[in-house]
Coordinates of C-alpha atoms and ligand atoms in Angstrom, one line a residue:
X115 CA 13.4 -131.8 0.5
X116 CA 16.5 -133.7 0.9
X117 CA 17.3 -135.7 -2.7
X118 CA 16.6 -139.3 -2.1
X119 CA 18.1 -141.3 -4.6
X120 CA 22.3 -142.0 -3.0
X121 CA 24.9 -143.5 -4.4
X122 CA 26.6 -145.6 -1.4
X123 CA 30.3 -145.2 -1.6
X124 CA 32.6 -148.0 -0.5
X125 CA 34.2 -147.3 3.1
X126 CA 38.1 -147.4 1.8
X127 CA 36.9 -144.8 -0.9
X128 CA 34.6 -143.1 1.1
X129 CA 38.3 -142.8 3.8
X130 CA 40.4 -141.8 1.1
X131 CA 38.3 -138.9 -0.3
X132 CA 37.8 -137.8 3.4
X133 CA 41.6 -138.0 3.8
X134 CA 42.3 -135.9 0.9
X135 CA 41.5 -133.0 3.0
X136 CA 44.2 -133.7 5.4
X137 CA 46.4 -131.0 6.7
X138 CA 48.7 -130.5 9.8
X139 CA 48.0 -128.0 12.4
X140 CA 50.2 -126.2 13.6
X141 CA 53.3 -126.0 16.1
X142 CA 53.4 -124.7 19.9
X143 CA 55.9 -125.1 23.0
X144 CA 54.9 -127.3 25.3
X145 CA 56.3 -128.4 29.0
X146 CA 57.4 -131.4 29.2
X147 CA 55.5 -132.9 31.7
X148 CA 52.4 -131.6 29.6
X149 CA 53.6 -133.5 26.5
X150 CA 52.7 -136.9 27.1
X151 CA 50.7 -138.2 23.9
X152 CA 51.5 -135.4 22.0
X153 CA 53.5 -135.8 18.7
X154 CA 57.4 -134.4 18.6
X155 CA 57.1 -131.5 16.1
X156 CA 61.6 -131.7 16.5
X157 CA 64.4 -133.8 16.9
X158 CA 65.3 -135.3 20.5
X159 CA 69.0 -135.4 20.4
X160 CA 71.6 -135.9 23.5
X161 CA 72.5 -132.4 24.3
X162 CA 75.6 -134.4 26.1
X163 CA 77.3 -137.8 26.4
X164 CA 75.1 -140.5 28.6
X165 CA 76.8 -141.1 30.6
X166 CA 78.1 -137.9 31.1
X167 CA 81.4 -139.4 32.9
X168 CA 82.6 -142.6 34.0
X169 CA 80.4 -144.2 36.4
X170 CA 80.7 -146.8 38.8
X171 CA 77.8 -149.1 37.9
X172 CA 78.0 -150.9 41.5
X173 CA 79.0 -150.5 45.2
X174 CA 82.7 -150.9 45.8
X175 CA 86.3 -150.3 45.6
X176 CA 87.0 -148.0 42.4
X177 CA 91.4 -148.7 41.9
X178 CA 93.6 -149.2 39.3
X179 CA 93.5 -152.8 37.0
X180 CA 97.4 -152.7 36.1
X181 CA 97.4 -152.7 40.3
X182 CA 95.8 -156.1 40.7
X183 CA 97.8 -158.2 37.7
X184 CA 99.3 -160.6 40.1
X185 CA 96.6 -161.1 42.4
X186 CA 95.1 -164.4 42.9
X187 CA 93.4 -166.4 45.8
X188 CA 97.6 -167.8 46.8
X189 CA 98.2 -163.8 46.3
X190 CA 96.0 -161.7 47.7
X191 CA 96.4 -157.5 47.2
X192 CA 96.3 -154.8 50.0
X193 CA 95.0 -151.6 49.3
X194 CA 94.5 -147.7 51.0
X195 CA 91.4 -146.5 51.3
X196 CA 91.6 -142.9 50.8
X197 CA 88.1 -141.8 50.6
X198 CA 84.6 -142.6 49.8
X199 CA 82.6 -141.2 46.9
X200 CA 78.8 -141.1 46.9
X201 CA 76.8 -140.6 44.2
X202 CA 76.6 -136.5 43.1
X203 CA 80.2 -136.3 44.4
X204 CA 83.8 -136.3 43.0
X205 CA 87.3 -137.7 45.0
X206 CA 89.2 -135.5 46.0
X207 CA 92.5 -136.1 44.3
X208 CA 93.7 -138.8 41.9
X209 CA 94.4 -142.4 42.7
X210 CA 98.1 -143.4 43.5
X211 CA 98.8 -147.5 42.9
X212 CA 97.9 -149.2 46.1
X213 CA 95.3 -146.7 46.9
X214 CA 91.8 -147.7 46.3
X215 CA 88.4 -145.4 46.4
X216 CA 85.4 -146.5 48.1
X217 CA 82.6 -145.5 46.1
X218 CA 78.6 -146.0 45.0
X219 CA 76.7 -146.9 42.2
X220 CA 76.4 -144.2 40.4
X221 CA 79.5 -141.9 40.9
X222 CA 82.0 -140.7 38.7
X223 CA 85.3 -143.1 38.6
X224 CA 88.3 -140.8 40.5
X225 CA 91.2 -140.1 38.4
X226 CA 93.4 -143.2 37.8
X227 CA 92.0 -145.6 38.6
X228 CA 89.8 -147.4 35.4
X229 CA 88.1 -151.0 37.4
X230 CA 85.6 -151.6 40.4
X231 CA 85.2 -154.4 42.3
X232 CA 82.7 -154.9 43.8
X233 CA 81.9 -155.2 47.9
X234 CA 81.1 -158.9 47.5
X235 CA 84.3 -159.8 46.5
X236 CA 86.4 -157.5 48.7
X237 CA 87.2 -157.6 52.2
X238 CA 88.0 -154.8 54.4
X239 CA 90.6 -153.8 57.5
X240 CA 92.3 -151.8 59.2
X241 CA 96.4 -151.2 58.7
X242 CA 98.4 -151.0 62.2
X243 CA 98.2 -147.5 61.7
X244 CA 94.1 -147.8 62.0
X245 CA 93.7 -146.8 58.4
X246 CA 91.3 -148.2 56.6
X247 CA 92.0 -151.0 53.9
X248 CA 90.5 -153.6 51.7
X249 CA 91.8 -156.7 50.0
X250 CA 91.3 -158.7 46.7
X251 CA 92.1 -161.8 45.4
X252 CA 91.4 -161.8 41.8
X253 CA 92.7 -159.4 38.7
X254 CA 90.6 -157.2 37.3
X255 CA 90.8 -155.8 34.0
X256 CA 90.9 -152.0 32.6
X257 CA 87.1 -150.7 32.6
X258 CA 85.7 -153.5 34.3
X259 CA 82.7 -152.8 35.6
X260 CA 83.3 -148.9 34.2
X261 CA 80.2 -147.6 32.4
X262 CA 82.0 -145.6 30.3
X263 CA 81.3 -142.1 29.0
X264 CA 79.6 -141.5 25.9
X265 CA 78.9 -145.5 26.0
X266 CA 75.0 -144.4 25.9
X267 CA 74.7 -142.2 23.6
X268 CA 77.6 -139.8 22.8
X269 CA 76.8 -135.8 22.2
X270 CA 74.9 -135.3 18.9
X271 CA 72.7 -138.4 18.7
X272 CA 69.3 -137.7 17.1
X273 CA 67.4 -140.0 20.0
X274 CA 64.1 -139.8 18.9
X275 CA 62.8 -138.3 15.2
X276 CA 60.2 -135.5 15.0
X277 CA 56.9 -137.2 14.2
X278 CA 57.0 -139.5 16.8
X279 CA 54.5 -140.0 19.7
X280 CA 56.1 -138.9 23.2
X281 CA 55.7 -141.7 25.7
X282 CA 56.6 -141.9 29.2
X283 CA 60.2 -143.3 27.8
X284 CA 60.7 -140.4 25.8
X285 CA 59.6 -137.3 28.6
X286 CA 62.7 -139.4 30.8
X287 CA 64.9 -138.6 27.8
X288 CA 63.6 -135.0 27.4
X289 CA 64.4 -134.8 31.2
X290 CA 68.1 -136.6 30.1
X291 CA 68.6 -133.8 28.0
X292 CA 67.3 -130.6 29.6
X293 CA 64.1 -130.0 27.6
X294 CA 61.8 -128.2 29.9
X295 CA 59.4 -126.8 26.5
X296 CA 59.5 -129.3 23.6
X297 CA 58.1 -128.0 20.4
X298 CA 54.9 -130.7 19.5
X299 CA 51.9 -130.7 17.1
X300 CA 49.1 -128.4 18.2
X301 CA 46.0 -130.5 19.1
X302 CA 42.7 -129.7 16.5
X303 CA 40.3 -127.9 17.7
X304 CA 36.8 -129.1 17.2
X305 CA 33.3 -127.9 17.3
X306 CA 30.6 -130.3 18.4
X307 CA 27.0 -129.5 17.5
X308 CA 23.8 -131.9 18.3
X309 CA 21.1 -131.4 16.5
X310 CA 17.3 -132.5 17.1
X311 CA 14.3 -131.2 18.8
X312 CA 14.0 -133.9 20.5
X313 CA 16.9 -133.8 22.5
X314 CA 17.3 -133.0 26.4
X315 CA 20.5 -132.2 28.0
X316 CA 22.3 -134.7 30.8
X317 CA 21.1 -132.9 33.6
X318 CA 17.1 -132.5 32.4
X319 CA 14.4 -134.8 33.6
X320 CA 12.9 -137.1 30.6
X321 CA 9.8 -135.4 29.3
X322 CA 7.3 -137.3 26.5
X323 CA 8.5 -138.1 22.8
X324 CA 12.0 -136.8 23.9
X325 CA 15.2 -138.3 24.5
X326 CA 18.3 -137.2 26.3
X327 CA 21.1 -136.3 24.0
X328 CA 23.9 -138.7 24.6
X329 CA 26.1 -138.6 20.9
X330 CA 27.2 -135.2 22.3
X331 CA 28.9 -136.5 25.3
X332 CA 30.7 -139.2 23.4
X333 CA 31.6 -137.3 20.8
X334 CA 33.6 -135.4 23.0
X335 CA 35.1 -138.4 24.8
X336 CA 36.2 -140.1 21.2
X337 CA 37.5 -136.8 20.8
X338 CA 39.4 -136.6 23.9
X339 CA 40.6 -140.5 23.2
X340 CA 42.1 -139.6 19.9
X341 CA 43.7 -136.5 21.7
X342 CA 41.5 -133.7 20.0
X343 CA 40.8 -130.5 21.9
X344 CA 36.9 -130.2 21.8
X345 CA 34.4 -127.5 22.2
X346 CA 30.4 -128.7 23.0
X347 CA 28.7 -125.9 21.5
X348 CA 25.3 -126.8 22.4
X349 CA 22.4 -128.6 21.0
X350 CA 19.9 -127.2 18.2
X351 CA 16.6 -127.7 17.7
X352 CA 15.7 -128.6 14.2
X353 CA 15.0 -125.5 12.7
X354 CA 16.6 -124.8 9.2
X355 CA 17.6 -120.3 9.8
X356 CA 19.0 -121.4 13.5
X357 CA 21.3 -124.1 12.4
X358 CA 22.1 -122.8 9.2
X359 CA 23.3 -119.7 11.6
X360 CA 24.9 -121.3 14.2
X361 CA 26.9 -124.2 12.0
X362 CA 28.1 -121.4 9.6
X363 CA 28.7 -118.8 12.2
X364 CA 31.1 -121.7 14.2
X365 CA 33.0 -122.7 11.3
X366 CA 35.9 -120.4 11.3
X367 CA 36.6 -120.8 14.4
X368 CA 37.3 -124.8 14.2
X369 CA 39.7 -126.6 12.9
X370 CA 36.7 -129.4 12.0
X371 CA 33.2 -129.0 13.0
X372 CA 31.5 -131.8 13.6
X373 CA 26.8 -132.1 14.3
X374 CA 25.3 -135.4 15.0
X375 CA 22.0 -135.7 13.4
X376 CA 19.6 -134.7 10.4
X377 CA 21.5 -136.3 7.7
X378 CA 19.5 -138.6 6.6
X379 CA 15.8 -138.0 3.7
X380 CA 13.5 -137.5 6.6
X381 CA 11.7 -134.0 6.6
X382 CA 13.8 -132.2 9.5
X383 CA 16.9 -133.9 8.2
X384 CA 18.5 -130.6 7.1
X385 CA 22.6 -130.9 7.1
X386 CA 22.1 -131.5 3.3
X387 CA 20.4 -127.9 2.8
X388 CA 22.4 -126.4 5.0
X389 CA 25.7 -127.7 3.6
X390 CA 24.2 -126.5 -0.2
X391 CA 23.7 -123.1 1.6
X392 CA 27.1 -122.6 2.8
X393 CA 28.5 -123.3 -0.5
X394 CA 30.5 -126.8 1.0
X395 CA 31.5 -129.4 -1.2
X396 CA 29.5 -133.0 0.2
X397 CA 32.2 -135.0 -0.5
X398 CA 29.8 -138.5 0.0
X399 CA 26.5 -139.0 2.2
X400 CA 26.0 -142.8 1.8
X401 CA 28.8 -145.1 2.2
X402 CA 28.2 -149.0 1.7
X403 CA 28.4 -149.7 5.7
X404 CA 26.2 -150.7 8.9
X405 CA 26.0 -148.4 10.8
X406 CA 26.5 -145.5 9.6
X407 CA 25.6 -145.6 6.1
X408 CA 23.9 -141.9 6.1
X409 CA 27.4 -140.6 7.2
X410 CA 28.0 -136.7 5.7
X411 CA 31.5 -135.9 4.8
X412 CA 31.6 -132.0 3.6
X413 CA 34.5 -129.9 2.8
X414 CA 34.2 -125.7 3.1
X415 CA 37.2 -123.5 1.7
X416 CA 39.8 -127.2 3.0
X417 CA 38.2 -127.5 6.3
X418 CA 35.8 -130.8 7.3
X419 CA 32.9 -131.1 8.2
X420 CA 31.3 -134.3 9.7
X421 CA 28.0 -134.7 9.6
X422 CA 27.9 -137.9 11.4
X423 CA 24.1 -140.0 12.1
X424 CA 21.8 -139.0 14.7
X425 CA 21.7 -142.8 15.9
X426 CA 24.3 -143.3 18.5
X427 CA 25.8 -146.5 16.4
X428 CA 26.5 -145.0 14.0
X429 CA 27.6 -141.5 15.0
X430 CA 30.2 -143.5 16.9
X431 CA 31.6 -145.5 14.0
X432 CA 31.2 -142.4 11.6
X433 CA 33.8 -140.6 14.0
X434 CA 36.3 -143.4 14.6
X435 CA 36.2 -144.3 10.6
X436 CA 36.3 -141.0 9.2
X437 CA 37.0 -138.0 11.6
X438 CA 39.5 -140.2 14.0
X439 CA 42.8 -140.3 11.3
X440 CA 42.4 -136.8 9.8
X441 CA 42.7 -135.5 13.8
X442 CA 45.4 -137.9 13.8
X443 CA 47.1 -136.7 10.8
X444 CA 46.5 -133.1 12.2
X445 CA 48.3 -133.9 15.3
X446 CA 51.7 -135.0 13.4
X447 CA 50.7 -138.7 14.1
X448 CA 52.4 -140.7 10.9
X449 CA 49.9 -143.7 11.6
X450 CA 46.7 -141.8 11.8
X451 CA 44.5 -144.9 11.5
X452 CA 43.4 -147.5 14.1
X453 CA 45.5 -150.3 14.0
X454 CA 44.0 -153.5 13.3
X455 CA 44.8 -157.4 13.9
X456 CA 43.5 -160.5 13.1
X457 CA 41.1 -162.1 15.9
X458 CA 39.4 -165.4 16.4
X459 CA 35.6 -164.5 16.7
X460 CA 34.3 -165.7 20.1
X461 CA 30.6 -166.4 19.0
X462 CA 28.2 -166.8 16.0
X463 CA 27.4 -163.5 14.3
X464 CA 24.9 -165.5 11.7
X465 CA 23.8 -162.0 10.0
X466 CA 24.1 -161.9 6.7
X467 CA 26.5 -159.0 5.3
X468 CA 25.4 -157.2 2.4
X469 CA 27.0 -154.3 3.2
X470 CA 30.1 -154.1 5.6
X471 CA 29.8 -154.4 8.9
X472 CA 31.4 -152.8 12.1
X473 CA 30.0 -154.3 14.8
X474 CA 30.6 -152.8 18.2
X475 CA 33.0 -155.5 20.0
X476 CA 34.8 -156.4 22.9
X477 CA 38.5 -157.6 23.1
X478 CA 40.2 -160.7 25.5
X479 CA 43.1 -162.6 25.7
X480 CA 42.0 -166.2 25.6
X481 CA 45.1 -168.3 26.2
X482 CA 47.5 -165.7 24.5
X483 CA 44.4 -165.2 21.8
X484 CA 43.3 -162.3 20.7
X485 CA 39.4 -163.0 20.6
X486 CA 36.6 -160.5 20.1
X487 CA 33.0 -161.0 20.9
X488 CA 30.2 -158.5 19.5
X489 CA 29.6 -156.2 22.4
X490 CA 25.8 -156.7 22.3
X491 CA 22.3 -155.5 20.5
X492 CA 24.0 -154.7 17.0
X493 CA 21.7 -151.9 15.3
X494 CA 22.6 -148.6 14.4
X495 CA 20.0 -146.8 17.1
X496 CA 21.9 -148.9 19.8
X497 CA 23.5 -146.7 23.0
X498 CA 24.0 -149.8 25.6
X499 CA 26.4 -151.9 23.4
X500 CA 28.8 -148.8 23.1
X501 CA 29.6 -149.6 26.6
X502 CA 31.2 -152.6 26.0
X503 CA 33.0 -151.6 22.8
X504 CA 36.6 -151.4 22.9
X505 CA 36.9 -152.7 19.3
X506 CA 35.3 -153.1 15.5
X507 CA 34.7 -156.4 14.3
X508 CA 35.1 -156.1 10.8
X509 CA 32.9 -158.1 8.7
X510 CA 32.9 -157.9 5.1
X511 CA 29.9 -157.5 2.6
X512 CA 28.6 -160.3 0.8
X513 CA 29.0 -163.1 3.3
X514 CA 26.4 -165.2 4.9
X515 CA 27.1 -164.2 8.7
X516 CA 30.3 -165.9 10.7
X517 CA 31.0 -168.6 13.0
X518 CA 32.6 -168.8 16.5
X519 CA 36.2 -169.6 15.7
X520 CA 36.6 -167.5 12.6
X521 CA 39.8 -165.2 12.5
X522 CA 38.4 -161.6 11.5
X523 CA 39.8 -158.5 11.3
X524 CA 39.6 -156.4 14.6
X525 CA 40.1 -152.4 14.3
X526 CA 41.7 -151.7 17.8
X527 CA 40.0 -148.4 19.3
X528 CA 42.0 -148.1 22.6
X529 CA 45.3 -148.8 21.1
X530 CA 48.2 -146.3 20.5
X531 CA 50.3 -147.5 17.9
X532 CA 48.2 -147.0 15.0
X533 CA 48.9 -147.9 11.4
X534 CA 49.8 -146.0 8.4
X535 CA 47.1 -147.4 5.8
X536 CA 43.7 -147.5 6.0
Ligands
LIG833 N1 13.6 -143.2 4.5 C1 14.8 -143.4 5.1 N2 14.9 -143.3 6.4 C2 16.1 -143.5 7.0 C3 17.2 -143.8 6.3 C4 17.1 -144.0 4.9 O1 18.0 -144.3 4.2 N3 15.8 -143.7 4.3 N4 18.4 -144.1 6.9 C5 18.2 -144.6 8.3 C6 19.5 -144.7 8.8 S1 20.5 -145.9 8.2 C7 19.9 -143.9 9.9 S2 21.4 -144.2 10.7 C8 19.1 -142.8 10.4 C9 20.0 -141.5 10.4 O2 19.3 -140.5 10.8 P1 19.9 -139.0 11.0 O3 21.4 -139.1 10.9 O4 19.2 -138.1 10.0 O5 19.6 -138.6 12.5 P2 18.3 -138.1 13.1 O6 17.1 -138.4 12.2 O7 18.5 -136.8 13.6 O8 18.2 -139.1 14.3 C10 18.2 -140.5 14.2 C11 17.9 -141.1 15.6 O9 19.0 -140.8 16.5 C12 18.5 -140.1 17.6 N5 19.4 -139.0 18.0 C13 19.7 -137.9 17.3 N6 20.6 -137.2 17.9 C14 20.9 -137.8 19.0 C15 21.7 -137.5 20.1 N7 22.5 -136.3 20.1 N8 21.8 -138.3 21.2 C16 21.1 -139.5 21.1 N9 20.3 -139.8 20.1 C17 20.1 -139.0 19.1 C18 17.2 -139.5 17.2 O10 16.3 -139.2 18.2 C19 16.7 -140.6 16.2 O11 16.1 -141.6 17.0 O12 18.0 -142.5 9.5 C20 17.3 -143.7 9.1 N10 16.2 -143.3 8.4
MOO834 O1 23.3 -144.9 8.7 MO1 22.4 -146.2 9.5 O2 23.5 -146.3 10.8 O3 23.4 -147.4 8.5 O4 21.6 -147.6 10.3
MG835 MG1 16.9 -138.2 10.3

């Protein structure tokens, strides 16, 4: 019999004992165009000068500026075109004065000559000899309209620091650079377990007194969200010698293990005995929210356990909360928790707060606003509301319920950024 008498554990407490437990996996190669979201376990840095050579940043005539000092509209200058460089090539010898250089955006500058002007402004011939020529009426000064070498980034430049996130932006500099592999943060990997007799899988027809098991499936989408590698290793039936066996026969080989269900007083609530039995630390099993109050943190030999609430509510808050930023801190990320901003709450939420509350919400832009509307029925057995959640609306303990118009505290679930405290 579980012990019924808990002590309910404030959520920023209840986080920071969780996050005590921390650690950083480990490092692999990855390619790049598998590293998108990943965390940079080195330095990017420019392997050469961007650009790598003078480049021509428009179409036209590359020459020499001390060539064109006298020209004016009254005084136009004629020049040779010798040859016409596309981008990928090189001229073929260097630029005598009077010559000029047809050439693209994007090639490299021929040998003496250090200005382009561009089409617009010049106009083009023929000599009597039928070679080809162009004229301009204005000066033009040295490396005008010259993206220079090196003006980029020179050779060296740490671009972007280990521990960040790779983004689209930086896989177009590991491509810059030549990084095929990049060394990131491995992802976690973590065993899922959902327990209850009554459950039946997705693909069973409903039977009486049972319910299909959906915490499983979105336990392993959250996990996928926050980047985690995730193994579904089945559903148990309540049965205290068949979980104990299968919970402590998985753990080593998770990173984190994570059940839904049976962690509350009732008499096939078993997570607390089976935690005792394995010799794992409970590191809190009541913590002063809705939903989610009966969450179960344990800790075995450094590695967490989650034993998050059967009802769907709160198994999904328990994970984002709780299981969400140790991932995160596992994957390298330096802002392991969800970021969060102040809202204007669209409608009434007249509940009174003892506890606090993270109600299921959705996010809009209302003229530039960021507003937030609970996401619908607001108790912890609740599946349909998930639906519609894309955020938490924050509200605190001790308050008499909130108006429409309020600014609240949104936790963002979809957003990348993240932040660095709780
Ligand atoms: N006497 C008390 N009873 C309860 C308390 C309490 O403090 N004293 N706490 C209540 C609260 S709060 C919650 S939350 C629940 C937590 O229950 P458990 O975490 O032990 O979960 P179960 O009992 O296994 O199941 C609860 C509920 O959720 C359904 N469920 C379970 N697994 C799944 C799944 N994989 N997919 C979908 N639904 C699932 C299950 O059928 C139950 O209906 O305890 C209260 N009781
Ligand atoms: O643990 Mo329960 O979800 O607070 O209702
Ligand atoms: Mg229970």
């Amino acid at each position: 019999m579980a012990h019924l008498h808990r002590t309910p554990l404030p959520v920023p407490e209840a986080v920071e004992r969780v996050m005590q437990y921390k650690r950083k996996g480990g490092v692999e190669r990855k390619h790049l165009h598998e590293s998108g979201g990943r965390v940079l376990a080195e330095n990017v840095s420019a392997t050469h000068a961007v650009p790598p050579f003078h480049k021509s940043p428009y179409d036209g005539f590359a020459l020499c500026s001390a060539d064109t000092k006298d020209l004016s509209r009254e005084n136009p200058g004629t020049f040779r075109v010798i040859e016409t460089v596309a981008a990928g090539h090189r001229a073929s010898r260097e630029l005598r004065p009077g010559e000029a250089v047809r050439i693209m955006t994007g090639a490299e500058i021929p040998q003496g000559a250090d200005c382009v002007a561009m089409f617009e402004i010049c106009t083009t011939g023929e000599d009597q000899t039928g070679h080809p020529v162009m004229t301009l009426k204005r000066r033009m000064d040295a490396w005008q309209n010259v993206i220079e070498k090196g003006s980029e980034t020179e050779q060296g430049e740490v671009l972007v620091p280990e521990g960040s996130k790779i983004n689209p932006g930086v896989q177009a500099l590991l491509a810059t650079f030549g990084y095929s592999e990049i060394s990131v943060y491995k992802k976690p990997l973590v065993g899922v377990f959902a327990t209850g007799t009554e459950l039946l899988e997705v693909d069973e027809p409903m039977e009486p007194g049972k319910i299909r098991n959906s915490n499983a499936s979105m336990i392993q989408a959250q996990l996928e969200r926050s980047g985690a590698a995730c193994t579904y290793l089945g559903k148990l039936d309540d049965d205290f010698d068949s979980c104990y066996e299968a919970v402590s026969s998985a753990l080593g080989d998770y990173d984190v293990l994570i059940t839904t269900g049976g962690v509350s007083v009732g008499d096939y609530d078993l997570m607390p005995d089976i935690y005792k039995k394995l010799g794992a630390e409970v590191l809190f099993n009541k913590v002063a929210m809705r939903p989610g109050s009966v969450t179960t943190v344990a800790e075995h030999h450094g590695k967490v356990l989650y034993g998050l609430s059967g009802n769907p509510s709160a198994c999904y808050v328990g994970y984002e909360l709780f299981a969400h930023p140790i991932l995160q801190h596992f994957m390298g990320n330096t802002r392991p928790y969800h970021t969060r901003v102040q809202a204007v709450l669209g409608q009434d939420f007249k509940k009174a707060n003892p506890f606090m509350r993270f109600v299921r919400g959705k996010l809009h832009y209302e003229e530039g606003m960021v507003v937030v509307y609970p996401a619908g029925m607001d108790k912890s057995a609740i599946v349909t509301s998930l639906a519609h959640t894309d955020v938490f609306i924050v509200l605190r303990g001790g308050t008499r319920g909130y108006s429409k118009g309020d600014m609240v505290e949104a936790v963002l679930l979809e957003d990348q950024t993240g932040q660095t405290q709780f």
